Coordinates of C-alpha atoms and ligand atoms in Angstrom, one line a residue:
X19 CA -11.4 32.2 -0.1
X20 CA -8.6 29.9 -1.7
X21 CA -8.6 26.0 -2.6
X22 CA -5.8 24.1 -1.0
X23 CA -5.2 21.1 -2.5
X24 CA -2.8 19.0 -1.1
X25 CA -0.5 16.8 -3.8
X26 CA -2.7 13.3 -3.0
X27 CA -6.0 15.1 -3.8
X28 CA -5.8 16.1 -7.6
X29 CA -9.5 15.7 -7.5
X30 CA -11.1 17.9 -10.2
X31 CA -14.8 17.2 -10.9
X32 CA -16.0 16.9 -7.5
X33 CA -14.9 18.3 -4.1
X34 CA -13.6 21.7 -3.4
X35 CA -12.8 22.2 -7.0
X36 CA -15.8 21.5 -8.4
X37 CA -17.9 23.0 -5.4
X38 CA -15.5 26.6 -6.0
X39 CA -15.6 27.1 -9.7
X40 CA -14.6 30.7 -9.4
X41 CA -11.6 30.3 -6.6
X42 CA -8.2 31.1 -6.7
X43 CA -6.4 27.3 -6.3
X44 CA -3.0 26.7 -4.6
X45 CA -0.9 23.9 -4.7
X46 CA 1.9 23.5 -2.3
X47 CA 5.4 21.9 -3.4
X48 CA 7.6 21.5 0.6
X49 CA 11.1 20.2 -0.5
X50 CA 11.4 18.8 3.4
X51 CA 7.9 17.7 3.0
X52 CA 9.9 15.2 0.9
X53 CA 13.3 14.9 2.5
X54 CA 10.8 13.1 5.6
X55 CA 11.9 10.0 4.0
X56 CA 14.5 8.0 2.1
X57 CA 11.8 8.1 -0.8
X58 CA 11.7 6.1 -4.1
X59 CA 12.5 8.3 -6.8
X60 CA 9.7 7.1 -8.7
X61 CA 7.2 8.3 -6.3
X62 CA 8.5 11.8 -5.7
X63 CA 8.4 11.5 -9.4
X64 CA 5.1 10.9 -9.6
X65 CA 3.8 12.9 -7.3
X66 CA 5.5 16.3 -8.7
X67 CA 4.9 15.6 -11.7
X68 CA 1.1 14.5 -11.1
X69 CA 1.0 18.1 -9.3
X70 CA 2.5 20.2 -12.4
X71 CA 0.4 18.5 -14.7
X72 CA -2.9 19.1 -12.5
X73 CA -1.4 22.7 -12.4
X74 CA -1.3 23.3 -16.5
X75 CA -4.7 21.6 -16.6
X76 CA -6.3 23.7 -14.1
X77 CA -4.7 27.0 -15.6
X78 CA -5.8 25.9 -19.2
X79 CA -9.3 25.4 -18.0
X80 CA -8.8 29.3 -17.2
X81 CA -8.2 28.8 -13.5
X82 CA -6.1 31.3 -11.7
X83 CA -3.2 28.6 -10.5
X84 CA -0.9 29.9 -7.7
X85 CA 1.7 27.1 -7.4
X86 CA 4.6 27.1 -4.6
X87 CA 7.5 25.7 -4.7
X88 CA 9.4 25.8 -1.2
X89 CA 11.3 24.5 1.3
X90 CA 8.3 24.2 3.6
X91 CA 4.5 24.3 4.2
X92 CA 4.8 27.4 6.2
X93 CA 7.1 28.8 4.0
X94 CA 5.1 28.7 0.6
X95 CA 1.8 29.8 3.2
X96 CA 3.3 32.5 4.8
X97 CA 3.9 33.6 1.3
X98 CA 0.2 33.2 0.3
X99 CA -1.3 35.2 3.4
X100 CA 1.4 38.1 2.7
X101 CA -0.5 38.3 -0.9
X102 CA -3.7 37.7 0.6
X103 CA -4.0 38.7 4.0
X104 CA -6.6 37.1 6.3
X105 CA -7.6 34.2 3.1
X106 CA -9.9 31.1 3.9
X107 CA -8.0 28.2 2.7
X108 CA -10.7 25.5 1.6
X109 CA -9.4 22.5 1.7
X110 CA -9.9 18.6 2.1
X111 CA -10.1 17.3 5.7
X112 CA -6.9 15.1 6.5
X113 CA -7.4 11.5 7.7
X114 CA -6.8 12.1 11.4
X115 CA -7.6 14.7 14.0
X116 CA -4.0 15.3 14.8
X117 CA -3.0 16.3 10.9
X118 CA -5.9 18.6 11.2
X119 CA -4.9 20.4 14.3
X120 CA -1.5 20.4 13.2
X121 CA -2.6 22.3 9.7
X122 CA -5.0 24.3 11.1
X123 CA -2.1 25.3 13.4
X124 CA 0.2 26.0 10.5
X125 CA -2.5 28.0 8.8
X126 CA -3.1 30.4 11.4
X127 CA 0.1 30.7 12.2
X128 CA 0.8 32.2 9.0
X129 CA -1.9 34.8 9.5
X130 CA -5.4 32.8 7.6
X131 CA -7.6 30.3 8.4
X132 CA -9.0 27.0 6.9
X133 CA -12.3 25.1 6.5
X134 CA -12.1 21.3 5.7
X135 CA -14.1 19.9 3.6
X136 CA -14.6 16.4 2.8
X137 CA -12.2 13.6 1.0
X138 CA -13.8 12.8 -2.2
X139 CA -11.1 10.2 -2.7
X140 CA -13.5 7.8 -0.5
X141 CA -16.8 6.5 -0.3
X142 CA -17.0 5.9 3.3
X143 CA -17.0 8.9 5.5
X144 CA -16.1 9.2 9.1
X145 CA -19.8 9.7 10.2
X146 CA -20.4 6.5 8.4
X147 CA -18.0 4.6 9.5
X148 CA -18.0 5.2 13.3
X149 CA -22.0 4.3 13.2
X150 CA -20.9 1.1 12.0
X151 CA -17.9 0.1 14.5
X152 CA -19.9 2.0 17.5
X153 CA -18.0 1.2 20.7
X154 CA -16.3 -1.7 19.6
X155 CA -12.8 -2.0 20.7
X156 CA -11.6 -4.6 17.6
X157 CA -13.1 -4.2 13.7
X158 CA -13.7 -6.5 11.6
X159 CA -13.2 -6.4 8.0
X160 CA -15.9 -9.1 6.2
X161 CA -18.5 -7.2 8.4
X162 CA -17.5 -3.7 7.3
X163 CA -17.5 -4.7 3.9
X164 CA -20.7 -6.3 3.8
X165 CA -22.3 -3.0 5.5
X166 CA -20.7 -0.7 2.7
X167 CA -22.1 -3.4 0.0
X168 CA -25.5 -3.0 1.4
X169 CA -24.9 0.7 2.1
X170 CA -23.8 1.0 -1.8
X171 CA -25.7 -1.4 -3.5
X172 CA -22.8 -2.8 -5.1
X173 CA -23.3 -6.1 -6.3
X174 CA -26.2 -6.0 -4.4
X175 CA -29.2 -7.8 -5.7
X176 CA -31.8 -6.5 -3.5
X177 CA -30.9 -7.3 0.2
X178 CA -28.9 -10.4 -1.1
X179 CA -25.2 -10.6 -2.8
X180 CA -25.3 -11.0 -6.1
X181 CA -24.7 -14.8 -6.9
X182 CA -25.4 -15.6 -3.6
X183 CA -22.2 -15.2 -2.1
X184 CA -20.4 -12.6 -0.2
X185 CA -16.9 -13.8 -1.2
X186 CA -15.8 -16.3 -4.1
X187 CA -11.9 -16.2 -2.5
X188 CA -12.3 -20.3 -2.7
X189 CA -12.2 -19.8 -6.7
X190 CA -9.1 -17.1 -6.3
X191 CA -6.3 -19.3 -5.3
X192 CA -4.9 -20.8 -8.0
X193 CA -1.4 -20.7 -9.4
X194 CA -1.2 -20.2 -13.2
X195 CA -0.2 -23.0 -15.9
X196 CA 3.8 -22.5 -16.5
X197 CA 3.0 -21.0 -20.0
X198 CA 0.4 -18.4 -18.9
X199 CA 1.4 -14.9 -19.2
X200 CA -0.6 -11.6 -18.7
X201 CA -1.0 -8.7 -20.9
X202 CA 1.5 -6.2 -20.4
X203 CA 0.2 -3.0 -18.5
X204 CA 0.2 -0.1 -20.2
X205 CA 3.2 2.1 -19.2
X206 CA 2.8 6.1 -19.5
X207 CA 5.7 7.6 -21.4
X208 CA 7.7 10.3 -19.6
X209 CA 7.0 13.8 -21.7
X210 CA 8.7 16.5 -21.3
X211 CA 7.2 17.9 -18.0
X212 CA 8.2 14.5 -16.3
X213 CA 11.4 14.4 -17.6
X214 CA 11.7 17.5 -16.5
X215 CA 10.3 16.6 -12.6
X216 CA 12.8 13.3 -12.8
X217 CA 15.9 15.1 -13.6
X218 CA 15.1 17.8 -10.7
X219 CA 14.5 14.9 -7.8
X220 CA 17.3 13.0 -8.8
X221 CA 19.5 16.0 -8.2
X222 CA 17.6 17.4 -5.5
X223 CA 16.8 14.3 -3.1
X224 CA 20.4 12.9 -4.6
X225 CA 21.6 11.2 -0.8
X226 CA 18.0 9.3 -0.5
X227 CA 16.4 5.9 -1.6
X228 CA 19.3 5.4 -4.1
X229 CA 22.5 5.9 -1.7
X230 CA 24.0 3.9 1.0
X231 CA 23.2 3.5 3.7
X232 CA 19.7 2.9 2.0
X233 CA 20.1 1.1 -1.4
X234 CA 23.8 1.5 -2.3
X235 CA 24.1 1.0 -6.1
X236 CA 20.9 1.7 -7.7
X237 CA 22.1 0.3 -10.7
X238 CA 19.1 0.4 -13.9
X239 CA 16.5 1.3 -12.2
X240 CA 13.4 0.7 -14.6
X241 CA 12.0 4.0 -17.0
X242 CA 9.1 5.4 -14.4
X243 CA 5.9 4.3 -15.9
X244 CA 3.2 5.4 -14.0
X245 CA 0.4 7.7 -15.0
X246 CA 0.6 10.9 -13.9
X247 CA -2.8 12.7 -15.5
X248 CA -6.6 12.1 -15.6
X249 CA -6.8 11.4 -18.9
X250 CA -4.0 8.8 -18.6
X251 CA -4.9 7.3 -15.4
X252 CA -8.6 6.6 -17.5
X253 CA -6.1 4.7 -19.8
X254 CA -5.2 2.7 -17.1
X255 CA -8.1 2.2 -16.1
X256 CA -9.8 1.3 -19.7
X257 CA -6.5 -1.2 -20.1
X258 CA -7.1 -3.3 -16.7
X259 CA -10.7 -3.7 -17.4
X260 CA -10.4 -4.7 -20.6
X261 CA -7.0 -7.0 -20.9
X262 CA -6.5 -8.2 -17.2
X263 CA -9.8 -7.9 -14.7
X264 CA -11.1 -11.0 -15.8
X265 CA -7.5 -13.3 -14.8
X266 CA -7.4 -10.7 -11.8
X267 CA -9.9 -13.0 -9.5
X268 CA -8.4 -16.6 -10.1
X269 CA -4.3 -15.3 -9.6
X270 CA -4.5 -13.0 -7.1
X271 CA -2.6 -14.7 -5.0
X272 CA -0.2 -16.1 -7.4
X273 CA 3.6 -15.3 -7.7
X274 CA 5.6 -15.7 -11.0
X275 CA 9.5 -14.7 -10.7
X276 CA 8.7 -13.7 -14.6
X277 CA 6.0 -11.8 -14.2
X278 CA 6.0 -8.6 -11.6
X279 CA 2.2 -7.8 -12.6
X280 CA 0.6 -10.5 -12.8
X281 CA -3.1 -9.7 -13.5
X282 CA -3.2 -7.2 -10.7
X283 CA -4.4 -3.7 -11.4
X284 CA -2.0 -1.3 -10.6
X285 CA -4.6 1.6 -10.2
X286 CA -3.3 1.9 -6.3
X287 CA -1.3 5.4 -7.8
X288 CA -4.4 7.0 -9.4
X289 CA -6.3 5.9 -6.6
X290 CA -4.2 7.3 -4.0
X291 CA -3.7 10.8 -5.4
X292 CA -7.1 11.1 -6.6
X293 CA -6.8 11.2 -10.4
X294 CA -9.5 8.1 -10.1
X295 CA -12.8 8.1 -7.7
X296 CA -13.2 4.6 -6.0
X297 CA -16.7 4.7 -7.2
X298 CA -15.9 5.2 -11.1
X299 CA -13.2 2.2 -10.7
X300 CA -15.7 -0.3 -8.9
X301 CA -18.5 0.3 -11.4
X302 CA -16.4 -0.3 -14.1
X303 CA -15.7 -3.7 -12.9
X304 CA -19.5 -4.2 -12.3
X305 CA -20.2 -2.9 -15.9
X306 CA -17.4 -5.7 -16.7
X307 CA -19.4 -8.5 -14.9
X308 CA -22.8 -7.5 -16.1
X309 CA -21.5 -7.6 -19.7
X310 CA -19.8 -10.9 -19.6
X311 CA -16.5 -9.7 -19.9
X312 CA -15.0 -11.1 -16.5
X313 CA -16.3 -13.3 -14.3
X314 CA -17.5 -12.9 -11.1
X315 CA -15.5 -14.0 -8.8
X316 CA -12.3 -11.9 -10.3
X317 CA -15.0 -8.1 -9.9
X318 CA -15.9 -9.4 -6.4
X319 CA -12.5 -10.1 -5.5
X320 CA -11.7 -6.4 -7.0
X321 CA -14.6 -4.6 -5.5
X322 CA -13.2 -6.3 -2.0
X323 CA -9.9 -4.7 -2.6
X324 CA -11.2 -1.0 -3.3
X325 CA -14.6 -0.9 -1.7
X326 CA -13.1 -3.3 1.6
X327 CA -10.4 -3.1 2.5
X328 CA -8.8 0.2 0.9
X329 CA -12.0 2.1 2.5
X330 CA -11.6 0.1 6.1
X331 CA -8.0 0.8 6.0
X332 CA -8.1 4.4 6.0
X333 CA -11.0 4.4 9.0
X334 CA -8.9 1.9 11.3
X335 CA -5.9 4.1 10.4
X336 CA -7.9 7.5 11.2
X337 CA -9.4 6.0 14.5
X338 CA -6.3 4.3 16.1
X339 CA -3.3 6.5 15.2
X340 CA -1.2 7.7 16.7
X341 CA -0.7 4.6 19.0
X342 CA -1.0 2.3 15.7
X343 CA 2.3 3.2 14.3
X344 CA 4.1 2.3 17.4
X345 CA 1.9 -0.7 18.1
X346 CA 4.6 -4.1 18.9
X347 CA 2.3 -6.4 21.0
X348 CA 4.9 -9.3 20.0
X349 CA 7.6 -7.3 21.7
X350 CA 9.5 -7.1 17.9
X351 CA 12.9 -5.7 18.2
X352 CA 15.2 -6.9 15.2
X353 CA 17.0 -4.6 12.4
X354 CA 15.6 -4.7 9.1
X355 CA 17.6 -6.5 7.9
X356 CA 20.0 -4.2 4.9
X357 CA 19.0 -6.5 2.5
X358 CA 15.4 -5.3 1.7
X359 CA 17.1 -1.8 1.2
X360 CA 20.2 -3.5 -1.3
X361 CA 18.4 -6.7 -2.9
X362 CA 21.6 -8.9 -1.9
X363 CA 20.5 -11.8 -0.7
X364 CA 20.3 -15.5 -2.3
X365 CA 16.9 -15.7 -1.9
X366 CA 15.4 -16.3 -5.1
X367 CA 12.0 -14.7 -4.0
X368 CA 13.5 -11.7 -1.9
X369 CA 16.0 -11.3 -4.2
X370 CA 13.3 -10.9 -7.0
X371 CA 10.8 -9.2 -5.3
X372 CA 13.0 -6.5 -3.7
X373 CA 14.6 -5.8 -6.7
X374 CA 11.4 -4.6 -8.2
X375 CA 10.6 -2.4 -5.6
X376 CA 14.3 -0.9 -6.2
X377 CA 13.7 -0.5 -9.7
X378 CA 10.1 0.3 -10.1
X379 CA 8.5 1.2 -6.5
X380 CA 6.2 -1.5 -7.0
X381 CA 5.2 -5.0 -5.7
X382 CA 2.0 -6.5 -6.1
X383 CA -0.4 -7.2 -3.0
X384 CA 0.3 -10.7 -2.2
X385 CA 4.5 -10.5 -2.1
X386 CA 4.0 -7.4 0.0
X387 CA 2.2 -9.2 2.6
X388 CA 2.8 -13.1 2.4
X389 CA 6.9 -12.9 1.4
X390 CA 8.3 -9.0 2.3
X391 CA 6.1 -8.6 5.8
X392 CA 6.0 -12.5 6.3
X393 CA 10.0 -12.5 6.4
X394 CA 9.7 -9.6 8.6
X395 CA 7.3 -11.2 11.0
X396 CA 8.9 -14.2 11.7
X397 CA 12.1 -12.8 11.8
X398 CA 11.1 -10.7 13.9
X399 CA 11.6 -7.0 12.6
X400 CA 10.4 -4.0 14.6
X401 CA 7.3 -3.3 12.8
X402 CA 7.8 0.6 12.8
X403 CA 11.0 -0.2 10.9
X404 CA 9.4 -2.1 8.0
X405 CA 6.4 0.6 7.9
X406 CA 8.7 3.1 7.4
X407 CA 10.5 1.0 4.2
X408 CA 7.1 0.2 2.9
X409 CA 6.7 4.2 3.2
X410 CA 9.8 5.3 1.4
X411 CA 9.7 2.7 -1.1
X412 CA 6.7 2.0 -2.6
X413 CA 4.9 4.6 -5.5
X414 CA 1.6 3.7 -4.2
X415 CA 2.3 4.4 -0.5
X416 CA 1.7 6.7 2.1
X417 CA 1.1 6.4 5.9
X418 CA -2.5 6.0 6.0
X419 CA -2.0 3.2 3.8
X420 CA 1.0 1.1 4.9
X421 CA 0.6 1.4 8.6
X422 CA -2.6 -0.3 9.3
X423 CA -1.4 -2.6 6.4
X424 CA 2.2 -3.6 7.4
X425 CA 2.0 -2.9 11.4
X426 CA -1.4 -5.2 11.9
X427 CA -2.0 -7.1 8.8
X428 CA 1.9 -8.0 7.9
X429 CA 3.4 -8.3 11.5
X430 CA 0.6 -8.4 13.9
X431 CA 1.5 -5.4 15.7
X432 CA -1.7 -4.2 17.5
X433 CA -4.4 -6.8 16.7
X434 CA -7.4 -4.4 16.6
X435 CA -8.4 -6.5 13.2
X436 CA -5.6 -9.5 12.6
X437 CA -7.3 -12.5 14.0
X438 CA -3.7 -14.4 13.5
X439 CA -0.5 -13.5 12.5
X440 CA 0.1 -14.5 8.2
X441 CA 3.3 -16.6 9.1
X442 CA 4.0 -19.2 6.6
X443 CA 6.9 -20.9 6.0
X444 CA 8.8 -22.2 2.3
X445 CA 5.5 -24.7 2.1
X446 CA 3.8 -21.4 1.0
X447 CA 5.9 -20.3 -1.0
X448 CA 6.4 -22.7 -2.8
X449 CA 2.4 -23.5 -3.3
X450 CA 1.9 -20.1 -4.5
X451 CA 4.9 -19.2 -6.7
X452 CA 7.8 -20.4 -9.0
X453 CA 10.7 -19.3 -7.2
X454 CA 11.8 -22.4 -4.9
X455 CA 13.2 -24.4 -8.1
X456 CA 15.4 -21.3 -8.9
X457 CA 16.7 -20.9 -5.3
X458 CA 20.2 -22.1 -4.0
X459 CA 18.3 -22.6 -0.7
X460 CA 16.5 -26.2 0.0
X461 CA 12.7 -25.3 0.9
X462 CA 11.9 -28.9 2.3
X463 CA 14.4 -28.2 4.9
X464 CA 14.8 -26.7 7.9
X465 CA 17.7 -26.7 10.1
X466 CA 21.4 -27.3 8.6
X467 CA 23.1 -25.5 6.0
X468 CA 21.5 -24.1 2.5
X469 CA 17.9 -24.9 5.0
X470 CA 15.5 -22.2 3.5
X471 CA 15.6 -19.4 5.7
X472 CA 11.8 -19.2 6.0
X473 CA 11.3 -22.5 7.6
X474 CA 13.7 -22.3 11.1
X475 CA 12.5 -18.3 11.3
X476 CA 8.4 -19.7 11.3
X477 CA 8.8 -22.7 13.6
X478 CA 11.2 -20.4 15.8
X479 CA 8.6 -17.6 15.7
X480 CA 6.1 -20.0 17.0
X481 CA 8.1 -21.4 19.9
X482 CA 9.2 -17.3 21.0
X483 CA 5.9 -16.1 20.7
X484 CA 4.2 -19.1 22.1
X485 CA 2.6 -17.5 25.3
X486 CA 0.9 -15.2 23.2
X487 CA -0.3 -17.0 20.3
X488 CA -1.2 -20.7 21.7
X489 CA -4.7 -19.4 23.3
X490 CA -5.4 -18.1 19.7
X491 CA -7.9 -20.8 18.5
X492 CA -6.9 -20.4 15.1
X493 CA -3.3 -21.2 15.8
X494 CA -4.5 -24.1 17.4
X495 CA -3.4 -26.7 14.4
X496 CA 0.1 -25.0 13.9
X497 CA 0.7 -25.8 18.0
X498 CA -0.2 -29.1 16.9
X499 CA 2.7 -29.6 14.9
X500 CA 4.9 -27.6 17.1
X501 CA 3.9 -30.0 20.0
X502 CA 5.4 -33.0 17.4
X503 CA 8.9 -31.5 17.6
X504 CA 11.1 -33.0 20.6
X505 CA 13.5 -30.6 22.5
X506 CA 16.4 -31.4 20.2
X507 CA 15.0 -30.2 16.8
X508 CA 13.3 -27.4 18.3
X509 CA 16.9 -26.5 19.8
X510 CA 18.4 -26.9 16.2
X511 CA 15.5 -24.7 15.1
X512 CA 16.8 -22.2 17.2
X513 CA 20.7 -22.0 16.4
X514 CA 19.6 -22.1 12.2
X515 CA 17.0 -18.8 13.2
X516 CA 20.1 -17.2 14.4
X517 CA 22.2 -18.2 12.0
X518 CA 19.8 -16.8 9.4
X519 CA 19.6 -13.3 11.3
X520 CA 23.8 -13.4 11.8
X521 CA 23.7 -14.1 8.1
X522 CA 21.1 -11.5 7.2
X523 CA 23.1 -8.9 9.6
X524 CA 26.4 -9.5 7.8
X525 CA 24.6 -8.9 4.4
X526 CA 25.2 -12.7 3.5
X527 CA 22.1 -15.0 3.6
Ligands
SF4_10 FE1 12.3 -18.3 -1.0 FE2 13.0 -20.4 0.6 FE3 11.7 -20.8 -1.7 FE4 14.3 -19.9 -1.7 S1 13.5 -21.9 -1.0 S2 12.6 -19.2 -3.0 S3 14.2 -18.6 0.1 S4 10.9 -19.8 0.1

């Protein structure tokens, strides 16, 4: 019997590892595994070196280490059942039933077989989950979350919330004052084993993220930051709680063209490959509240994140895939536009926010959904499209994560648990950030030249997708001001949306 860990499960001191103290471990490195996707070097990066660096650890521990580097899965497995014929690979159990059958499938085809075991990366398991949805045929979040409080006793004070509330997102919308700035989060120096994994992607996936036709000149891309051990994603982890959880609640949904981390936590890597437990993370923000060192609406608001939605995400994805990836119930057909692959555009806040995902494969939460989907949305993008550059771009992403996240919660795709589409126009923006001053683009207006993109593509959004959306009761007020619109501005709404997409097309808005 073997443990297979796969290079998002460094888990080490539960799970198979832990279960198997005396078991041979293999780790699987599939070049085409990576060439899947135009990827951000910083997250094949990360991941590789997260990998060798688990590797060393394991084998200084005096674990016996057998560590492929191939082309492909079956490749570096056919080469593990020729050295050990008829092995059990233990390994965890994927998030769907179609990855299963298809690694069971590779497995045996390369003469073994494997036993899953469960994902200690979570704190919800399938059992659990599908109790709680039953037969239901839509989910919904706030009641999910509420049942894993109560199932958890996080922040629980007996049967009640503690503080008597189940959400404080009323105190959580605030912008900062324009001489507020966060701490700086920590950033991991590359050693030598990273330098080492950096040089090899960027000559081995040379052609990828950084070329045309993806994202031309990738000119100074930031130094990759990101932890890539235990022992520094605990660093991370000590850092947030410390010097940024307690602004965390309050800013959330701020934007600062200065400031690309706000107060935000930027665990999302650890968490995702495992070198944190969601349960260590959320009781350190507890411990946080209970000792007066952040308030409580910034650890509710952070125990929402990981113990809500991150957990809810993975279910929703696990229960409706595959249909979820291809899921376009607004009938979306447009290109991305090349832009969010290049960063040229005039758009102060595109042009800022895209530009950070070129150079450091990050965004925070709120630009990914209300300016980079929200674009995409009422422009009208093909939502499998913008998955896909969610996928290949970000360090924090993979498809269990961005498809329920950009295909229902970004552009509506499938409405199993958006109520509405997030549509907003420049208004938003321009509550919620400080980049309409430094934009070329007007944000109070909306037809006509130097008109700010975002308003003609929202109102035009509205009036396409009208005989879906009207019967929505909580579009009801936005119809309203629709209905005040006479047939001729609604018209020039129309020619400045196309003129934006003609623009966008030609690589010139
Ligand atoms: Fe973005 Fe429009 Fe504001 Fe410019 S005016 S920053 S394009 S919302």
């Amino acid at each position: 019997m073997t443990v297979w860990l796969r290079g998002d499960h460094l888990v080490r001191r539960r799970g198979p590892l832990a279960d198997r103290p005396n078991e041979r471990v293999v780790l699987v490195e599939a070049t085409s595994f990576a060439r899947k996707l135009p990827y951000h070097p910083h997250k094949l990066t990360l991941v590789f070196s997260a990998m060798r660096h688990f590797r060393d650890e394991l084998r200084d521990a005096g674990r016996t280490v057998d560590y492929y580097r191939e082309e492909t899965f079956a490749d570096a497995l056919e080469r593990h059942f020729e050295a050990h014929p008829s092995d059990t690979l233990v390994t965890p159990a994927p998030v769907t039933e179609r990855e299963r059958d298809r690694l069971t499938e590779l497995v045996e085809t390369a003469g073994g077989s494997v036993e899953f075991v469960d994902d200690e990366r979570f704190v919800c398991s399938p059992a659990q989950f599908d109790e709680w949805a039953g037969e239901a045929d839509g989910y919904r979040h706030e009641d999910f979350y509420r049942f894993l409080r109560r199932e958890t006793g996080y922040l629980m004070d007996g049967d009640r919330p503690v503080g008597g509330e189940w959400n404080y997102d009323d105190q959580n919308r605030e912008t900062p004052p324009a001489d507020w700035t966060a701490p700086d989060p920590p950033a991991f120096e590359p050693d030598a084993l990273t330098r080492e994994v950096a040089a090899w992607v960027d000559e081995t996936f040379a052609g990828g993220y950084d070329e045309p036709p993806y994202g031309g000149d990738w000119a100074d891309p930031a130094p990759f930051r990101w932890p890539v051990t235990r022992r520094q994603a605990v660093r991370a982890l000590d850092d947030f709680v410390a010097n940024r959880l307690a602004e965390y609640g309050p800013y959330q949904d701020a934007m600062r063209c200065d400031e690309w981390a706000m107060s935000h936590s930027l665990l999302s890597t650890s968490l995702n490959l495992g070198l944190l437990g969601p349960r260590e993370v959320i009781k350190r923000a507890i411990a946080a509240y209970e000792d007066d060192q952040a308030p409580l609406n910034s650890v509710e608001g952070f125990v929402r994140q990981v113990l809500g939605w991150r957990e809810f995400l993975r279910h929703v994805y696990r229960r409706e895939m595959p249909a979820l990836a291809e899921a376009n119930q607004l009938g979306a057909e447009e290109d991305l536009p090349p832009f969010y692959w290049t960063g040229e555009t005039n758009m102060a806040c595109l042009a800022d926010v895209v530009d950070g995902v070129r150079t450091r494969g990050y965004s925070h939460h709120i630009e990914r959904l209300m300016l980079l989907s929200n674009f995409a949305l009422v422009y009208g993008v093909d939502p499998a499209q913008l998955n896909r550059w969610f996928h290949a771009g970000y360090v924090d992403a993979f498809h269990w994560v961005t498809t329920p996240n950009v295909v229902e919660m970004g552009l509506f795709g499938a409405g199993v648990f958006a109520t509405k589409p997030y549509a907003a126009s420049a208004n938003y923006v321009d509550r919620m950030s400080d980049y309409c001053s430094g934009c070329p683009y007007y944000k109070t207006k909306t037809t006509g030249e130097g008109a700010c993109p975002f308003n003609a593509l929202y109102w035009d959004f509205l009036d396409r997708n009208e005989g879906q959306l009207r019967s929505n009761h909580r579009m009801g007020l936005v119809y309203g001001h629709l209905d005040n619109k006479d047939q001729e501005e609604r018209e020039a709404i129309r020619e400045r949306a196309e003129t934006v997409r003609t623009m966008a097309t030609r690589g010139d808005l």
